[in-house]
Coordinates of C-alpha atoms in Angstrom, one line a residue:
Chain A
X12 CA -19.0 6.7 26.2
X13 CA -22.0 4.5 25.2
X14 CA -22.4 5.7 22.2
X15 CA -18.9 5.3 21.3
X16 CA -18.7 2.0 22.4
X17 CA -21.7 1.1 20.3
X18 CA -20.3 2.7 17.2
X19 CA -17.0 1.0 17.5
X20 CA -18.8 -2.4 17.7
X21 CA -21.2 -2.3 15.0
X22 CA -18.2 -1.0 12.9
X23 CA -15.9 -3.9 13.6
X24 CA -18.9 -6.3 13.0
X25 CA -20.0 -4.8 9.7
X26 CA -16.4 -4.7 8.3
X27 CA -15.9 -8.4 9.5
X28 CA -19.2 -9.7 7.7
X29 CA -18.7 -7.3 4.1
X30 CA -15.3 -8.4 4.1
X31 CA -16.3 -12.1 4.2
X32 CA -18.9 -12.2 1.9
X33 CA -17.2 -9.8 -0.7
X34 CA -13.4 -12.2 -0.9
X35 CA -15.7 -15.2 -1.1
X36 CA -17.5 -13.4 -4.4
X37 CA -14.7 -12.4 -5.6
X38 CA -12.6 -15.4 -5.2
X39 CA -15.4 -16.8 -6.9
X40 CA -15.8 -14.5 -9.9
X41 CA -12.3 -14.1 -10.0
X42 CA -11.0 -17.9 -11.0
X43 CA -13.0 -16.8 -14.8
X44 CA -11.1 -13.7 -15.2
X45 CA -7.9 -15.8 -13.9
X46 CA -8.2 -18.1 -17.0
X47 CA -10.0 -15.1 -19.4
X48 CA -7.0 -12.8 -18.8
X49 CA -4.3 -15.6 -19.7
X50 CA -6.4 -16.9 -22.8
X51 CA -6.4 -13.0 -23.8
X52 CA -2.6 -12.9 -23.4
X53 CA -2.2 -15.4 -25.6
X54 CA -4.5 -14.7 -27.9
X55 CA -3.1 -11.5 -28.8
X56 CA 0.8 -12.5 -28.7
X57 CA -0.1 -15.4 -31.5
X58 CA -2.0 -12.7 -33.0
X59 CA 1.4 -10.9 -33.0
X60 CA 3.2 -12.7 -34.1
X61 CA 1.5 -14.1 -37.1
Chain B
X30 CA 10.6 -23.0 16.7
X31 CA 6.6 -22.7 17.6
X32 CA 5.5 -25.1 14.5
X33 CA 4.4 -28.6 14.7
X34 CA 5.3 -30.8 11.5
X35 CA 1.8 -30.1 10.3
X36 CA 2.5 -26.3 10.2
X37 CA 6.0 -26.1 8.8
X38 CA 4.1 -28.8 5.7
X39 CA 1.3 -26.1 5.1
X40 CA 3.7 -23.6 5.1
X41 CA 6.4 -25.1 2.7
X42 CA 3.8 -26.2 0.3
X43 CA 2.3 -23.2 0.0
X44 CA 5.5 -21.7 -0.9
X45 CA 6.0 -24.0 -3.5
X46 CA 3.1 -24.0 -4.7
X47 CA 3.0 -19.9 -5.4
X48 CA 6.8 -20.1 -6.4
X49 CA 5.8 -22.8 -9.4
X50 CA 2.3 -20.2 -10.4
X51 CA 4.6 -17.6 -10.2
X52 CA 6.9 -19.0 -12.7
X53 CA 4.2 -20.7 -15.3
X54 CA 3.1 -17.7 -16.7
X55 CA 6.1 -16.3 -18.1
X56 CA 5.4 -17.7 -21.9
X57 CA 2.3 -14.9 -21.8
X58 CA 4.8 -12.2 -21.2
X59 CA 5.7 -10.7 -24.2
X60 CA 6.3 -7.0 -24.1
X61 CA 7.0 -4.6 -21.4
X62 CA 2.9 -3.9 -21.8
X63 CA 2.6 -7.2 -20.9
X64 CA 5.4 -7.1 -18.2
X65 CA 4.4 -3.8 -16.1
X66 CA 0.2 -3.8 -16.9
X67 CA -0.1 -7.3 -18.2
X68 CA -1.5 -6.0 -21.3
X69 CA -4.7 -4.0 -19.6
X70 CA -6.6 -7.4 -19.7
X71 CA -7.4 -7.1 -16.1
X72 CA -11.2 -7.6 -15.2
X73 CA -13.1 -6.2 -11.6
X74 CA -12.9 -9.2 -9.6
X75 CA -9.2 -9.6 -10.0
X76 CA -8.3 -6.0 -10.0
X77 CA -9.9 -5.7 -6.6
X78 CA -7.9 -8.8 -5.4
X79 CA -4.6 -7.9 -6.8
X80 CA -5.2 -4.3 -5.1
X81 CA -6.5 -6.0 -1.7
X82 CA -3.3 -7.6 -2.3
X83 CA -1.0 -5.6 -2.9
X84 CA -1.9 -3.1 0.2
X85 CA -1.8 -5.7 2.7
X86 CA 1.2 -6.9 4.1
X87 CA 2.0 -8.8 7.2
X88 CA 3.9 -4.9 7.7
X89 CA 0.0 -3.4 7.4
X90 CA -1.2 -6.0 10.2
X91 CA 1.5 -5.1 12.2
X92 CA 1.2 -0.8 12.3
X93 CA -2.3 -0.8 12.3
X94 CA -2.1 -3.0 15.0
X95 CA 0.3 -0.8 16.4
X96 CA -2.0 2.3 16.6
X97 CA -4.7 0.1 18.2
X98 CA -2.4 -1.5 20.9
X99 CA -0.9 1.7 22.0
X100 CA -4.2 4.0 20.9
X101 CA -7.5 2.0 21.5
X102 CA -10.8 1.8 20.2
X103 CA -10.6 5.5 19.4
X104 CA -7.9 4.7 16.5
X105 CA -10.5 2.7 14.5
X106 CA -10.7 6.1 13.5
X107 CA -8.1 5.7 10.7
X108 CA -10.4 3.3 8.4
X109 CA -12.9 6.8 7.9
X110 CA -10.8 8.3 5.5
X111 CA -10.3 5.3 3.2
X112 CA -13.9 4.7 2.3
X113 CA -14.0 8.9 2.0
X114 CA -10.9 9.0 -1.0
X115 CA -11.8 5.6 -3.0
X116 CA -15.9 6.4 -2.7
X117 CA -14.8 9.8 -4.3
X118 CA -12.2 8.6 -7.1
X119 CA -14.6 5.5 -7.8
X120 CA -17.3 7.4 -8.2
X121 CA -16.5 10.8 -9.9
X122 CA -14.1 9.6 -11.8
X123 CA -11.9 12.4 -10.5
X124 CA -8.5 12.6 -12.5
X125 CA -8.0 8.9 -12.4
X126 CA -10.6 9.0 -15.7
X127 CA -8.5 10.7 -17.4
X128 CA -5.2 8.7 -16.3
X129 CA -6.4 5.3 -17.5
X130 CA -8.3 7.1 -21.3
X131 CA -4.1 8.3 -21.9
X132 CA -2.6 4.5 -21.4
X133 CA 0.1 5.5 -19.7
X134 CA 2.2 3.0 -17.4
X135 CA 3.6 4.8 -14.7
X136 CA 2.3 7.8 -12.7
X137 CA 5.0 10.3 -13.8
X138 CA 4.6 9.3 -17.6
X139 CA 1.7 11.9 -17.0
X140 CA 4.1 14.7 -16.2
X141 CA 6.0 14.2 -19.7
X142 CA 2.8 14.5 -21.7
X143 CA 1.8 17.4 -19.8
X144 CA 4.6 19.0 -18.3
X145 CA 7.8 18.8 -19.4
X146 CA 10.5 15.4 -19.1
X147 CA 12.3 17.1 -16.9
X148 CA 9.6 16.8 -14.5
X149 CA 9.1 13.6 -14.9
X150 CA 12.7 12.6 -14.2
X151 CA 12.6 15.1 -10.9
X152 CA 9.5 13.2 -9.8
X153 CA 10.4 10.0 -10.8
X154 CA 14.1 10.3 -8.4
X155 CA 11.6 11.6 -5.3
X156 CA 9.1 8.7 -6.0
X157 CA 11.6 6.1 -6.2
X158 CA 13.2 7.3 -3.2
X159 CA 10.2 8.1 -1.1
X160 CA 8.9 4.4 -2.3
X161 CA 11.9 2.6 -1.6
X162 CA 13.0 4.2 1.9
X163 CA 9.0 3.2 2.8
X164 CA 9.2 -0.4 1.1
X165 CA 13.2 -0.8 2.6
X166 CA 11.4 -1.0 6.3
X167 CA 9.4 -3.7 5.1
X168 CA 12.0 -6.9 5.8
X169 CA 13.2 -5.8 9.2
X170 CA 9.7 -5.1 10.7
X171 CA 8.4 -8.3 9.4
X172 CA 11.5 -10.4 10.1
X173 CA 11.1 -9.6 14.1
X174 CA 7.2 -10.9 13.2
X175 CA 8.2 -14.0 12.0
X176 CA 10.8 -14.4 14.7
X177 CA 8.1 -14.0 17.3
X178 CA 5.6 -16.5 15.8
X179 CA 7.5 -19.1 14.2
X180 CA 10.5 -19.1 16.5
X181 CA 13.2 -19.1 14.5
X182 CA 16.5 -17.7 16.0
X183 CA 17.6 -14.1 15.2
X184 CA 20.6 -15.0 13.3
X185 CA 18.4 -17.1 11.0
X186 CA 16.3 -14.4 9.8
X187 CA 18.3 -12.5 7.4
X188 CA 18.4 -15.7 5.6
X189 CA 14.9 -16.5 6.0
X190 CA 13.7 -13.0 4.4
X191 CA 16.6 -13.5 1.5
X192 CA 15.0 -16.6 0.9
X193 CA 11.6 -15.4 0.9
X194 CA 12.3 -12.3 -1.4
X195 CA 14.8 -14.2 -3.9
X196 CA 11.3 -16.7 -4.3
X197 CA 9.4 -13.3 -4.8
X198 CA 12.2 -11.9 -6.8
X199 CA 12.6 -14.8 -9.3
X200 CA 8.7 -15.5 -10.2
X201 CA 8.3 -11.3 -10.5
X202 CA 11.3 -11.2 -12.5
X203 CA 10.3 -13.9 -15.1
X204 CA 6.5 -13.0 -15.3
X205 CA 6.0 -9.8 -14.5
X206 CA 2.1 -8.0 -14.0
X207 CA 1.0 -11.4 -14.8
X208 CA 2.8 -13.3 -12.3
X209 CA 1.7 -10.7 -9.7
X210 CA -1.9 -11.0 -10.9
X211 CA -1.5 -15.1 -10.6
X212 CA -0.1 -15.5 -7.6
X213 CA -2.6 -12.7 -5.7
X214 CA -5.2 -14.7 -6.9
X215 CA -4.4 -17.7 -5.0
X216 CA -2.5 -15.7 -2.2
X217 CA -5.8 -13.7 -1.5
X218 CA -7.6 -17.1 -0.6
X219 CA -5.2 -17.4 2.2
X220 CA -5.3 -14.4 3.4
X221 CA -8.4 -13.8 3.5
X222 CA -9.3 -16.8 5.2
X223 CA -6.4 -15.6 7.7
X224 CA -7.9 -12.2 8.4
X225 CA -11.4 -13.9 9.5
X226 CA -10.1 -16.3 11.7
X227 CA -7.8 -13.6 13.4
X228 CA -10.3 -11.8 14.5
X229 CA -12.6 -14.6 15.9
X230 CA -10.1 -16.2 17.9
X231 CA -9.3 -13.2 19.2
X232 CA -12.9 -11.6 20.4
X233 CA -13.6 -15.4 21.5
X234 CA -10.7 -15.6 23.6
X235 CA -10.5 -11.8 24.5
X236 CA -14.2 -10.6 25.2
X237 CA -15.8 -7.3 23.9
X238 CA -15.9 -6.2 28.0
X239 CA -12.4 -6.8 28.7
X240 CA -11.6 -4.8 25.6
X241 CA -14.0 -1.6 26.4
X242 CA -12.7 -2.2 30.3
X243 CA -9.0 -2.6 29.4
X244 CA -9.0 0.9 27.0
X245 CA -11.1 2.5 29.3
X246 CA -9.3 2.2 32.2
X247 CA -5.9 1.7 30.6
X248 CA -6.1 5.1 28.3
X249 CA -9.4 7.1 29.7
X250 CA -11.6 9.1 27.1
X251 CA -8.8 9.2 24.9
X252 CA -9.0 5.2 24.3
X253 CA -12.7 5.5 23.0
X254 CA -13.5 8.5 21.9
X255 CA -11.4 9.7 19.0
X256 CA -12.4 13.3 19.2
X257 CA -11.3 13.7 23.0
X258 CA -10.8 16.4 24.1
X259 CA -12.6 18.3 21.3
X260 CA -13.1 17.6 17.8
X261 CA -10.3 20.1 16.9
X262 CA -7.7 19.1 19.2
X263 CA -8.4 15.3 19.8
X264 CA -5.4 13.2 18.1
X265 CA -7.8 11.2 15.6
X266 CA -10.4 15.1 15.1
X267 CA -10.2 17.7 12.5
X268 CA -6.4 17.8 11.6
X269 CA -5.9 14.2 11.2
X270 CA -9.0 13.6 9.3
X271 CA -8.3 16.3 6.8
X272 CA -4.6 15.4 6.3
X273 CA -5.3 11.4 5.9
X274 CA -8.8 12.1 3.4
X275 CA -5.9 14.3 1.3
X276 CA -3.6 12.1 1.4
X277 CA -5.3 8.8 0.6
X278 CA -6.7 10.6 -2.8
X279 CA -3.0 11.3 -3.3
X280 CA -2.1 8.1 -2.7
X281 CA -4.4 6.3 -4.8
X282 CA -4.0 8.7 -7.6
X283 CA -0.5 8.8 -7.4
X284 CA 1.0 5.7 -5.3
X285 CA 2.4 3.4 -8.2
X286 CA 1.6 0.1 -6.9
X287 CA -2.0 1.1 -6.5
X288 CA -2.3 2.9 -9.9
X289 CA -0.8 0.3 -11.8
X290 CA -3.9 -1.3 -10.9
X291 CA -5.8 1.1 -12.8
X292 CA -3.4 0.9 -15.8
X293 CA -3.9 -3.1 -15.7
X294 CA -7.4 -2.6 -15.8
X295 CA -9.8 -3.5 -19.2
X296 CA -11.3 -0.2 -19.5
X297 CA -11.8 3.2 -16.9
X298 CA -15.4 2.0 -16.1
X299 CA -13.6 -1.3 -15.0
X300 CA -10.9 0.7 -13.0
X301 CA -13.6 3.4 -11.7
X302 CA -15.9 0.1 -10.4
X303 CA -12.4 -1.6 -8.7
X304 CA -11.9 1.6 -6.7
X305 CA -16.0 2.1 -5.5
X306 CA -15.4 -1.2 -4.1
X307 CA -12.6 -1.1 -2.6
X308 CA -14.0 1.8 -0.4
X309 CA -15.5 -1.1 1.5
X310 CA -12.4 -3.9 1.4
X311 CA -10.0 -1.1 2.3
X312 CA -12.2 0.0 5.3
X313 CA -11.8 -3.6 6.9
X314 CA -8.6 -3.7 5.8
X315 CA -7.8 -1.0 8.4
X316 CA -10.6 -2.0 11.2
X317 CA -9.5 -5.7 11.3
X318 CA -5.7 -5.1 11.9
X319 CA -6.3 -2.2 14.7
X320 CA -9.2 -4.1 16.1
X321 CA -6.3 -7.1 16.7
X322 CA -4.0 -4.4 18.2
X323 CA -6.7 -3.5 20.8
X324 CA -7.7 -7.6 21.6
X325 CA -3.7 -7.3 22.2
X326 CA -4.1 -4.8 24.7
X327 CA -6.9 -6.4 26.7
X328 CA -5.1 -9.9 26.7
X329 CA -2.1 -8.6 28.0
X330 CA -3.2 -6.0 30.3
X331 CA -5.2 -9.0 31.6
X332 CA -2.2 -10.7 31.8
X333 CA -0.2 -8.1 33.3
X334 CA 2.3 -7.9 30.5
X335 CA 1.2 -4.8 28.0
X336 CA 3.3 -2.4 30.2
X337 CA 6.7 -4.0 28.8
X338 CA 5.2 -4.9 25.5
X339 CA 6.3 -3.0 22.3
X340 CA 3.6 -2.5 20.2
X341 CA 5.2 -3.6 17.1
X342 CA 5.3 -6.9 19.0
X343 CA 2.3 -7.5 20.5
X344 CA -0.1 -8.7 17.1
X345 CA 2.9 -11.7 16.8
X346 CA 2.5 -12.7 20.1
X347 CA -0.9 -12.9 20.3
X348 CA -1.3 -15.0 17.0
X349 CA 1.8 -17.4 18.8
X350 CA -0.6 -17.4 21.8
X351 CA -3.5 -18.1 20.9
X352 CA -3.8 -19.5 17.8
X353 CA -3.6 -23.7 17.9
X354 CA -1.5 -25.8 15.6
X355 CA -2.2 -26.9 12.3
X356 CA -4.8 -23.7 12.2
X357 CA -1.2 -21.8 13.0
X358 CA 0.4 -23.1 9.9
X359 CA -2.6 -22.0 7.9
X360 CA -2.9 -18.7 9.3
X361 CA 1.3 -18.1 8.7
X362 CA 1.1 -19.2 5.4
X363 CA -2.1 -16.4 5.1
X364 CA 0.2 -13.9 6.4
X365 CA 3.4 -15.1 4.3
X366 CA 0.9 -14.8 1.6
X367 CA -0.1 -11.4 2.2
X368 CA 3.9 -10.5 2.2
X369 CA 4.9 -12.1 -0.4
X370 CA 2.2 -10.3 -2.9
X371 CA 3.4 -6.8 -1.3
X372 CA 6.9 -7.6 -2.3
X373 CA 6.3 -8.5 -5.8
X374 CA 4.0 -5.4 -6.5
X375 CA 6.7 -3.4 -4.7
X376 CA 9.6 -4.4 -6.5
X377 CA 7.8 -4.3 -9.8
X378 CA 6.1 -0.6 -9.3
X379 CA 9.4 1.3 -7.6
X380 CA 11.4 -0.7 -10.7
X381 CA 9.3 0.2 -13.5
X382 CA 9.8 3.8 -11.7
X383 CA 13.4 3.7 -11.5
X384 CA 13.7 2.1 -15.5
X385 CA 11.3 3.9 -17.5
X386 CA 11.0 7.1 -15.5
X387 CA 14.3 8.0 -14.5
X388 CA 16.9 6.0 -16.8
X389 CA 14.8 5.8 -19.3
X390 CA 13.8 9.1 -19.8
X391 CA 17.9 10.0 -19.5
X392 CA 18.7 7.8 -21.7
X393 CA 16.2 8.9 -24.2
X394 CA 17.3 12.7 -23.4
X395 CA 21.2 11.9 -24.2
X396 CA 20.3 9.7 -27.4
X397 CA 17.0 11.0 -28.6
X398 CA 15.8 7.3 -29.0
X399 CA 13.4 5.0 -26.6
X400 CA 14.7 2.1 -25.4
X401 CA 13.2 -1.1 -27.7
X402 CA 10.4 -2.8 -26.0
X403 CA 13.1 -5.8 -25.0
X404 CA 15.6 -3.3 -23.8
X405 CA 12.8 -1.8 -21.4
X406 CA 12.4 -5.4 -20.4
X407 CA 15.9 -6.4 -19.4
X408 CA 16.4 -3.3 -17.6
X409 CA 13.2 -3.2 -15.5
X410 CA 14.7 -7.0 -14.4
X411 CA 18.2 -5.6 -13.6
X412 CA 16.7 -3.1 -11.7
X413 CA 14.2 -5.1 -9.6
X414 CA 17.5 -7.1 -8.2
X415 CA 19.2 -4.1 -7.5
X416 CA 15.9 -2.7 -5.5
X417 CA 15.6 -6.2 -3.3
X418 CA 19.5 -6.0 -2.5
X419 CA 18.9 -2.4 -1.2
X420 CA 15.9 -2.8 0.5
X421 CA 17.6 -5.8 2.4
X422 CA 20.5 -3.5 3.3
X423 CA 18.7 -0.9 4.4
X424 CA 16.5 -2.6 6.8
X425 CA 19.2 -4.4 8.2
X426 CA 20.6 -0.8 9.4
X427 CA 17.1 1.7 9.4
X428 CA 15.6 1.9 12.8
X429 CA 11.9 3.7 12.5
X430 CA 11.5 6.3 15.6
X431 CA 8.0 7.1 16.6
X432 CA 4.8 5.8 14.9
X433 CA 6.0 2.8 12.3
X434 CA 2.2 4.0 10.6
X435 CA 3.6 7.9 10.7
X436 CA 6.9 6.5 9.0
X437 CA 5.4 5.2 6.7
X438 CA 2.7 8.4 5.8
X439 CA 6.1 10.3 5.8
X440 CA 8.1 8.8 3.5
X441 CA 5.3 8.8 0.8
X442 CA 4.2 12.2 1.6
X443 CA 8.0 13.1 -0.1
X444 CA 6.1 13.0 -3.2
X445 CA 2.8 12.3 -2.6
X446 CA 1.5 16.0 -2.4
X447 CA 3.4 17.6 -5.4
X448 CA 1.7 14.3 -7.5
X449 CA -1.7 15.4 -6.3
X450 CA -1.5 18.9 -7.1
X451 CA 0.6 18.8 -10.2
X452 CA -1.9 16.4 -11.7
X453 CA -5.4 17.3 -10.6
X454 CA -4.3 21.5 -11.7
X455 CA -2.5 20.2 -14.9
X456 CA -5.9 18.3 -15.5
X457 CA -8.5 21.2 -14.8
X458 CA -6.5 24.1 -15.0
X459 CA -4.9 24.9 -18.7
X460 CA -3.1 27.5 -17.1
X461 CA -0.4 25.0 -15.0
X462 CA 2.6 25.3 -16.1
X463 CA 6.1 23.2 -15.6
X464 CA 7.6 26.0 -13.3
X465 CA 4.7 25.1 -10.8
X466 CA 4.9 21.7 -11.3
X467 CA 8.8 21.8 -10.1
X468 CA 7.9 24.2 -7.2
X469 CA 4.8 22.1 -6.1
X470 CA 7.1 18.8 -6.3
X471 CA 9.9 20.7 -4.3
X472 CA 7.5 22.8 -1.7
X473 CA 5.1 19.6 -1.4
X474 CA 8.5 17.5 -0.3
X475 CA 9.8 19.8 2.8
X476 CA 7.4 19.1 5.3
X477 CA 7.7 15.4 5.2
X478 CA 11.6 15.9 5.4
X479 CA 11.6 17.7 7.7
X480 CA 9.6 15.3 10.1
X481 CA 12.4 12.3 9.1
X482 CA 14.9 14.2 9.7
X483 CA 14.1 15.4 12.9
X484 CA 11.2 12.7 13.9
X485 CA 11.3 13.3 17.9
X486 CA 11.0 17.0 17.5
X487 CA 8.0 17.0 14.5
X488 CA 6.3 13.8 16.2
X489 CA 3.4 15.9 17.9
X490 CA 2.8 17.9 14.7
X491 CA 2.7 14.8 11.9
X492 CA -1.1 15.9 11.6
X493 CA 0.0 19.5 10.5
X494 CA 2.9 18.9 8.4
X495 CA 1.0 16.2 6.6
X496 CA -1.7 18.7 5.3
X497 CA 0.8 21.1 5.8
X498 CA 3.0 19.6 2.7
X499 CA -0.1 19.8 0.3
X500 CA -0.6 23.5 1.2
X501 CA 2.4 24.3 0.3
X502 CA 2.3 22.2 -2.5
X503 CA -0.5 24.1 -4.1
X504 CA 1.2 27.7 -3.2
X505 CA 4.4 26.2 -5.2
X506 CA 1.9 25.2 -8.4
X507 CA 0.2 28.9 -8.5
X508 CA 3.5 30.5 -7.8
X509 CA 5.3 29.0 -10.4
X510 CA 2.8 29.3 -13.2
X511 CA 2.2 32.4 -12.6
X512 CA 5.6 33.4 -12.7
X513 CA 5.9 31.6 -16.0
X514 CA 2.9 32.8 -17.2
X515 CA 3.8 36.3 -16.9
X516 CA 7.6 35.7 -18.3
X517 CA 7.2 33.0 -21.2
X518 CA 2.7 33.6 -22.1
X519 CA 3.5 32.6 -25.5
X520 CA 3.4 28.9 -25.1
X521 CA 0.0 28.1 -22.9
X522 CA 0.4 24.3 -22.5
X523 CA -2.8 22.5 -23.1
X524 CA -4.6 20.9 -20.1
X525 CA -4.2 17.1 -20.5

């Protein structure tokens, strides 16, 4: 039973802290591609229809 | 109602604010490429946060919550098989690869190119009904939610969730991929922030003895240890693992609101990279969630009160209870967030199902012509409305017996096993043919039907039905190609 409670808490800590500090990086990373993506878009639609 | 004036201004802002994002976009929609994959521009941070998105709901909080109220500790178990299927597909490559190097837009596009469009339109009917009859659960589940945190009276909440889904409906409808990308964006940093704080209000309140005392006493071995009483016959041992490893590859091989993902992504490096990572984000996206349903357990069994609970109910009312004001409008408008992205991936994936896969490919078989790009457009909007009006009325009048997470499981499997087997053969084995593919769609389907037809009866043996379905699945593929090997060898279709 030790063990198991063990494993069940450094699982619920290790997913807690990797999903904080991976959404921060992305949210971070993310706001570029946000405004690269849309500037792509449009881009390639005046492209289009020139 | 349980809000202060401080919540109910977070909340509506919020709203507003995603509804006016939502709708900005639209002038960068010009084409159904840009309207169902928004143009394959997406990059890795964004694909990975419109994914995230998409996958969590407040319905995902409130059955994985489920297993861990009613389950315990041992359930964490279910977060395993995640990191096993998108580890594997990220890394190998493994018939996604080839998926995203064809440009295709839906999943059963695939089985046109290398089957036959007959098997695409079969497929495309049992994915738009397995999808729909899972998404149609969706707004009754998550109406009795926001009943129990916010207050608001039962004979407000069909209006409520018609108001939510016409503001999901409208910015969808107008933008498209791009809206859904948009709006995740700025959705995820809500629910996100939601998810954290979730979870330490509720091991600071709760305690990490009263939890282990609570299941322990509460449930015995069974709440800790997953493979109790053996590894082979514990609920969360051998079978389940097996059947939830299988049918998470299906899923993210084959479930269109996670593929289009894939489709939307720059390149298959990109796409590959989005699903090695999300091996990790989907992993707490399962442990977080169950982990609330178990603090729920603890705090009312403390209480005395987890006796008469139901455990759809008891991840509301332990936000309502212990979450203060102000911090409660931010965390609601984190859940609404996480909602309101499911609903706009949802309607967009089981519509671009339902319009290019099934009336599409009719239309094209009865006139011999494709629809014209704006054609495609208007009717993926018509049917998006009609999809939101049906999944209203059929959660007004569904009730889910058993496991809501089983449900769920269940109503994908329909077609989730035929997908798998029909695609990874008819990508490494030349020798699939469209006879098996029909078979493995049709034999894959039974199982799964069989448990929602009679759910009470198949409850105990969900594990061996669900592996059960691609077993079968795979007999119907080498059945039918061998018959149609034997009968018509002339025409060997080539592995795509």
């Amino acid at each position: 039973m030790e063990f198991w409670e063990i494993f069940w808490m450094v699982l619920i800590i290790f997913a807690l802290i990797s999903f904080t500090v991976i959404s921060v990086i992305l949210l971070l990373k993310g706001y570029g591609e946000v405004k690269e993506m849309l500037s792509s878009l449009e881009s390639r639609n005046s492209e289009e229809q020139e | 109602m349980n809000f202060n004036f401080l919540d109910l201004t977070i909340i509506v802002v919020y709203v507003a604010f995603i509804f006016f994002a939502g709708s900005i976009v639209k002038k960068y929609v010009k084409g159904i490429d840009d309207y169902l994959v928004a143009g394959r521009s997406m990059g890795f941070s964004l694909g990975l946060i419109s994914l995230m998105c998409t996958e969590i709901g407040m319905i995902t909080y409130v059955y994985f919550a489920e297993l861990g109220f009613k389950a315990g500790l041992a359930s964490l178990m279910v977060a395993i098989p995640f990191v096993v299927a998108f580890l594997f597909l990220g890394k190998t490559g493994f018939v996604i690869k080839k998926m995203m190097e064809m440009k295709i837009m839906t999943v059963p596009e695939y089985f046109s190119k290398r089957y036959s469009k007959g098997v695409r339109f079969y497929l495309g009917i049992l994915m738009a009904v397995g999808g729909i009859l899972n998404f149609g659960v969706f707004p009754g589940v998550e109406a009795k939610f926001i009943n129990i945190v916010t207050g608001i009276p039962e004979e407000y909440l069909l209006y409520t969730m018609v108001g939510l889904l016409t503001i999901v409906l409208l910015y969808t409808l107008v933008g498209g991929m791009v809206s859904v990308i948009v709006t995740n964006y700025v959705q995820y940093v809500l629910l996100s922030f939601g998810m954290v704080i979730i979870t330490i209000i509720g091991f600071y309140a709760v305690g990490w003895d009263a939890i282990v005392e609570a299941v322990t006493v509460q449930m015995g071995d069974k709440g800790i240890d997953p493979f109790s009483p053996s590894f082979f016959k514990g609920d969360f041992g051998f079978g389940f693992l097996v059947w939830q490893i299988l049918m998470q590859i299906s899923l993210l091989i084959g479930w269109q609101a996670v593929s289009a993902r894939l489709f939307a992504s720059k390149d298959s490096k990109t796409g590959q990279r989005i699903y090695t990572w999300s091996s990790l984000m989907f992993f707490a996206r399962a442990i977080l969630p169950v982990f609330w349903g178990i603090m729920a357990f603890a705090f009312y069994t403390k209480l005395g009160t987890a006796s008469e609970m139901n455990g759809l109910d008891a991840l509301p009312n332990l936000i309502k209870d212990l979450v203060p004001h102000g911090l409660l409008g931010l965390i609601f408008a984190g859940l609404l967030a996480a909602s309101m992205s499911t609903y706009a991936s949802y309607l967009l994936s089981w519509s671009a199902i339902v319009s290019q896969d099934i009336i599409g490919t009719a239309i094209k078989s009865l006139t011999g012509k494709d629809l014209s790009s704006k054609n495609q457009l208007q009717l993926s909007r018509i049917v998006m409305a009609v999809v939101m009006i049906f999944i209203i009325w059929w959660s007004l009048f569904h009730k889910v017996e058993g496991y809501l997470y089983f449900y769920l499981n269940m109503t994908a499997m329909l077609f989730i096993p035929g997908t798998l087997i029909c695609i990874s053969l008819g990508v490494y084995w030349e020798k699939a043919r469209t006879l098996g593919a029909y078979l493995a769609i049709t034999f894959g389907a039974i199982p799964p039907l069989l448990y929602l037809i009679f759910p009470e009866e198949s409850a105990k043996y969900a594990s061996e039905m669900g592996y059960g379905g691609f077993i079968v699945a795979l007999l119907g593929m080498l059945i039918g190609s061998v018959i149609q090997n034997v009968y018509n060898p002339k025409k060997v279709e080539e592995a795509v």
